[in-house]
Short mmCIF file of C-alpha atoms and ligand atoms in Angstrom, two decimals:
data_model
loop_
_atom_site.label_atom_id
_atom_site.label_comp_id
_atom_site.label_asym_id
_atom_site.label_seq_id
_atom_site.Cartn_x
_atom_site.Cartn_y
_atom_site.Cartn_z
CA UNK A 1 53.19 139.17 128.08
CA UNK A 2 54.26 135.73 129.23
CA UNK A 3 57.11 134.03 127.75
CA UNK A 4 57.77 130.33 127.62
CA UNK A 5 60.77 127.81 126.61
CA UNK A 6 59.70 125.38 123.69
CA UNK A 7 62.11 123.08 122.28
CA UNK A 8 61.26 120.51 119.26
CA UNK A 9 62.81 117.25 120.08
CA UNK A 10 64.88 115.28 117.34
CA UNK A 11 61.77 113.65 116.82
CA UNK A 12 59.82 115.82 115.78
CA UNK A 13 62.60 116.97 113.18
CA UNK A 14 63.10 113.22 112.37
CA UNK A 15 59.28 112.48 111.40
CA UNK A 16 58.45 116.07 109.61
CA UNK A 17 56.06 117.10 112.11
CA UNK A 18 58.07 120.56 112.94
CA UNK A 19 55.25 121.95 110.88
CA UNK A 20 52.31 120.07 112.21
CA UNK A 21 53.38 121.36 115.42
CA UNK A 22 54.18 124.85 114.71
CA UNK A 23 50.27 125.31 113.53
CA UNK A 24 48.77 124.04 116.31
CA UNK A 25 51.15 126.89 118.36
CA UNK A 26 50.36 129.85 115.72
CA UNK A 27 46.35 128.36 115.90
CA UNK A 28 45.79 128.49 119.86
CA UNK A 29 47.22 132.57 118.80
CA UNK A 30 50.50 132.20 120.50
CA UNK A 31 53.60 134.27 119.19
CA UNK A 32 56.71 132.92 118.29
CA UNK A 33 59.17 135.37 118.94
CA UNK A 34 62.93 133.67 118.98
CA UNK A 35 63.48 130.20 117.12
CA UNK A 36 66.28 128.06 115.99
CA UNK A 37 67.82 125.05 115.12
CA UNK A 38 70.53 123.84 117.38
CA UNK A 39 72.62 120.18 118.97
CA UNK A 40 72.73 119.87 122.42
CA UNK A 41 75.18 118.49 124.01
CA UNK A 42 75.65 116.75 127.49
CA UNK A 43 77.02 119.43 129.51
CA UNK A 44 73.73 121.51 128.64
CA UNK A 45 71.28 118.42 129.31
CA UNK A 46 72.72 117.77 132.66
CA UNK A 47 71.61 121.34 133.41
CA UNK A 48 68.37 120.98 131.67
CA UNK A 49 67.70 118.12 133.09
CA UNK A 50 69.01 118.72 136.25
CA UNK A 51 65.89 116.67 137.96
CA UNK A 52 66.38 113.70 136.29
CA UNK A 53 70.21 112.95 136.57
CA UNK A 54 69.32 110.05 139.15
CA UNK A 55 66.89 108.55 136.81
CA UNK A 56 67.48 104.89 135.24
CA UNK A 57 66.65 106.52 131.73
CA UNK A 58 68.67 109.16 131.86
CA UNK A 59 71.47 108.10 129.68
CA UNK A 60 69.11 106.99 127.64
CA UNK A 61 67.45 110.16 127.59
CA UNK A 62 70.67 111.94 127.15
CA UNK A 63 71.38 109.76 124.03
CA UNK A 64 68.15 110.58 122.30
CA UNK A 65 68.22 114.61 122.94
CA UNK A 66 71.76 113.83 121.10
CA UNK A 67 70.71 112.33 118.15
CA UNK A 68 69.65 114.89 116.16
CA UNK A 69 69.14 118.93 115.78
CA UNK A 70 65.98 120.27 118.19
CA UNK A 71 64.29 123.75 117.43
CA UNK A 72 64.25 126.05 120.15
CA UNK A 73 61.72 129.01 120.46
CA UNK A 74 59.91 131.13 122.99
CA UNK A 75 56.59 131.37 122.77
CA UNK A 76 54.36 134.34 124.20
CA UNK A 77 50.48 134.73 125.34
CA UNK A 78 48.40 135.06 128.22
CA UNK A 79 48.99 132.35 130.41
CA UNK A 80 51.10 130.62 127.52
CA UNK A 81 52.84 128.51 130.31
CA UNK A 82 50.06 126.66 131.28
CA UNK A 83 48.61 127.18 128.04
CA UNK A 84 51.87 125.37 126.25
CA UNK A 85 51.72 122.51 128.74
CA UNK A 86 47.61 121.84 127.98
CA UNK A 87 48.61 121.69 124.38
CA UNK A 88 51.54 119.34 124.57
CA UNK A 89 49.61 117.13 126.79
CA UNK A 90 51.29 114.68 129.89
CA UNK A 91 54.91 113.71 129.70
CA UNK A 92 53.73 109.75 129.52
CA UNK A 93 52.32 109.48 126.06
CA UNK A 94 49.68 106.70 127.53
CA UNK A 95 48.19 109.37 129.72
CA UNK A 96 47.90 112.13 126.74
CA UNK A 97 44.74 112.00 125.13
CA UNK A 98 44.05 112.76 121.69
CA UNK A 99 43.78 116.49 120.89
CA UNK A 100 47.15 117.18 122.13
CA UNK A 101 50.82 116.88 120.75
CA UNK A 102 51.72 113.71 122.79
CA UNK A 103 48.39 112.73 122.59
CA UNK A 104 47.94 112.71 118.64
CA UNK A 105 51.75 111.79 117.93
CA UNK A 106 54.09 110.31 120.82
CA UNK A 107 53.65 106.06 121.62
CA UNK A 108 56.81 106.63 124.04
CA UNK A 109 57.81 108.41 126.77
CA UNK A 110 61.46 109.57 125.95
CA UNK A 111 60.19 110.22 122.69
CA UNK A 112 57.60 112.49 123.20
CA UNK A 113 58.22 115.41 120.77
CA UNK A 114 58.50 118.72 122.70
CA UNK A 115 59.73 119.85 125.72
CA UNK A 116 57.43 122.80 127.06
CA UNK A 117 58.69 125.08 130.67
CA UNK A 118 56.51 123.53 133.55
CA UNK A 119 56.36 127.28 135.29
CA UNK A 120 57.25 130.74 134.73
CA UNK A 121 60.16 130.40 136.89
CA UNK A 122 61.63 127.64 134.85
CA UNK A 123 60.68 129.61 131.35
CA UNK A 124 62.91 132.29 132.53
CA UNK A 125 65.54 130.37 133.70
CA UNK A 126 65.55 128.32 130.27
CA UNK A 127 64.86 130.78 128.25
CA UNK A 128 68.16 132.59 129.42
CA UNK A 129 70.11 128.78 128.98
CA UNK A 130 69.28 128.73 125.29
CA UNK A 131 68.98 131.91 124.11
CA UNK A 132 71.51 134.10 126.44
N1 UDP B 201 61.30 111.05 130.47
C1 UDP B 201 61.55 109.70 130.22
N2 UDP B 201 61.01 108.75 131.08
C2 UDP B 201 60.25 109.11 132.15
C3 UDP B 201 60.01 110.49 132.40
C4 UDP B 201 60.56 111.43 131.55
O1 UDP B 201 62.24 109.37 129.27
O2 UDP B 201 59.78 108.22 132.88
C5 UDP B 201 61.86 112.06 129.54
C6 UDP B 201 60.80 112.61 128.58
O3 UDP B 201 61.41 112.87 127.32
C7 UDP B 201 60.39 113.88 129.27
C8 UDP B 201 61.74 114.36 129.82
O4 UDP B 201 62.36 113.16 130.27
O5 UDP B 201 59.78 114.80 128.39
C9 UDP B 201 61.65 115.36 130.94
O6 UDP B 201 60.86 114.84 131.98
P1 UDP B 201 59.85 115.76 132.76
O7 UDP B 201 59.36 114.98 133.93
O8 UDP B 201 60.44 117.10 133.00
O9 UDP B 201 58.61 115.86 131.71
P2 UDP B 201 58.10 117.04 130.76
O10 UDP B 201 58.27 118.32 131.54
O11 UDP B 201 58.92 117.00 129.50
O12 UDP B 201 56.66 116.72 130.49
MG1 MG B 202 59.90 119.04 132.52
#
């Protein structure tokens, strides 16, 4: 079975939608097999988010992922990879269209609720980063 890296973003925690979320996951018939509540800190974004260390927004990036707990779980399905990513909808909340986590919820791009593994590759890798 396929196995992917979710993460809840302070945000999500922040505005009580860790539920909200969590349903539409258990709904599409995804299993959530790990989960729990963690802080990251900057040594472990600068890995995460290795692709963006260049980026003008980083820091503030950095400072958001900071500012409160995030929920960590893998998730498992057929294709849940994909299947995640079609669920949380496009990275820039203008281009996520209703139906979908960023879509329904998110008006900014930083703070767009959920992180989801963009291949099987990266799940693994991830998955092994924040849960050993
Ligand atoms: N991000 C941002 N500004 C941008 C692009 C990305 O603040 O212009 C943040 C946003 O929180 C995003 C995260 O950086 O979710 C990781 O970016 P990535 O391109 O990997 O998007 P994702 O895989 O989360 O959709
Ligand atoms: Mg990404």
């Amino acid at each position: 079975m396929e196995k992917t890296y979710i993460m809840l973003k302070p945000d999500a925690i922040k505005r009580r939608l860790v539920g909200n979320i969590i349903n539409r996951i258990e709904n599409k018939g995804y299993n959530i097999t790990k989960m729990k509540m963690f802080n990251l800190n900057e040594e472990i974004l600068k890995e995460h988010y290795s692709h963006l260390v260049d980026k003008p927004f980083f820091p503030e990036l950095v400072d958001f992922m900071m500012s409160g707990p995030v929920i960590g779980m893998i998730v498992e399905g057929d294709d849940v990879v994909v299947g995640m990513r079609n669920l949380m909808g496009p990275t820039k909340w203008i281009e996520a269209t209703p139906g979908t986590i960023r879509g329904d919820f998110a008006n900014n791009t930083t703070e767009n609720l959920i992180h989801g593994s963009d291949s099987v590759e990266n799940a693994i890798i991830e998955i092994k980063r924040f849960f050993g």
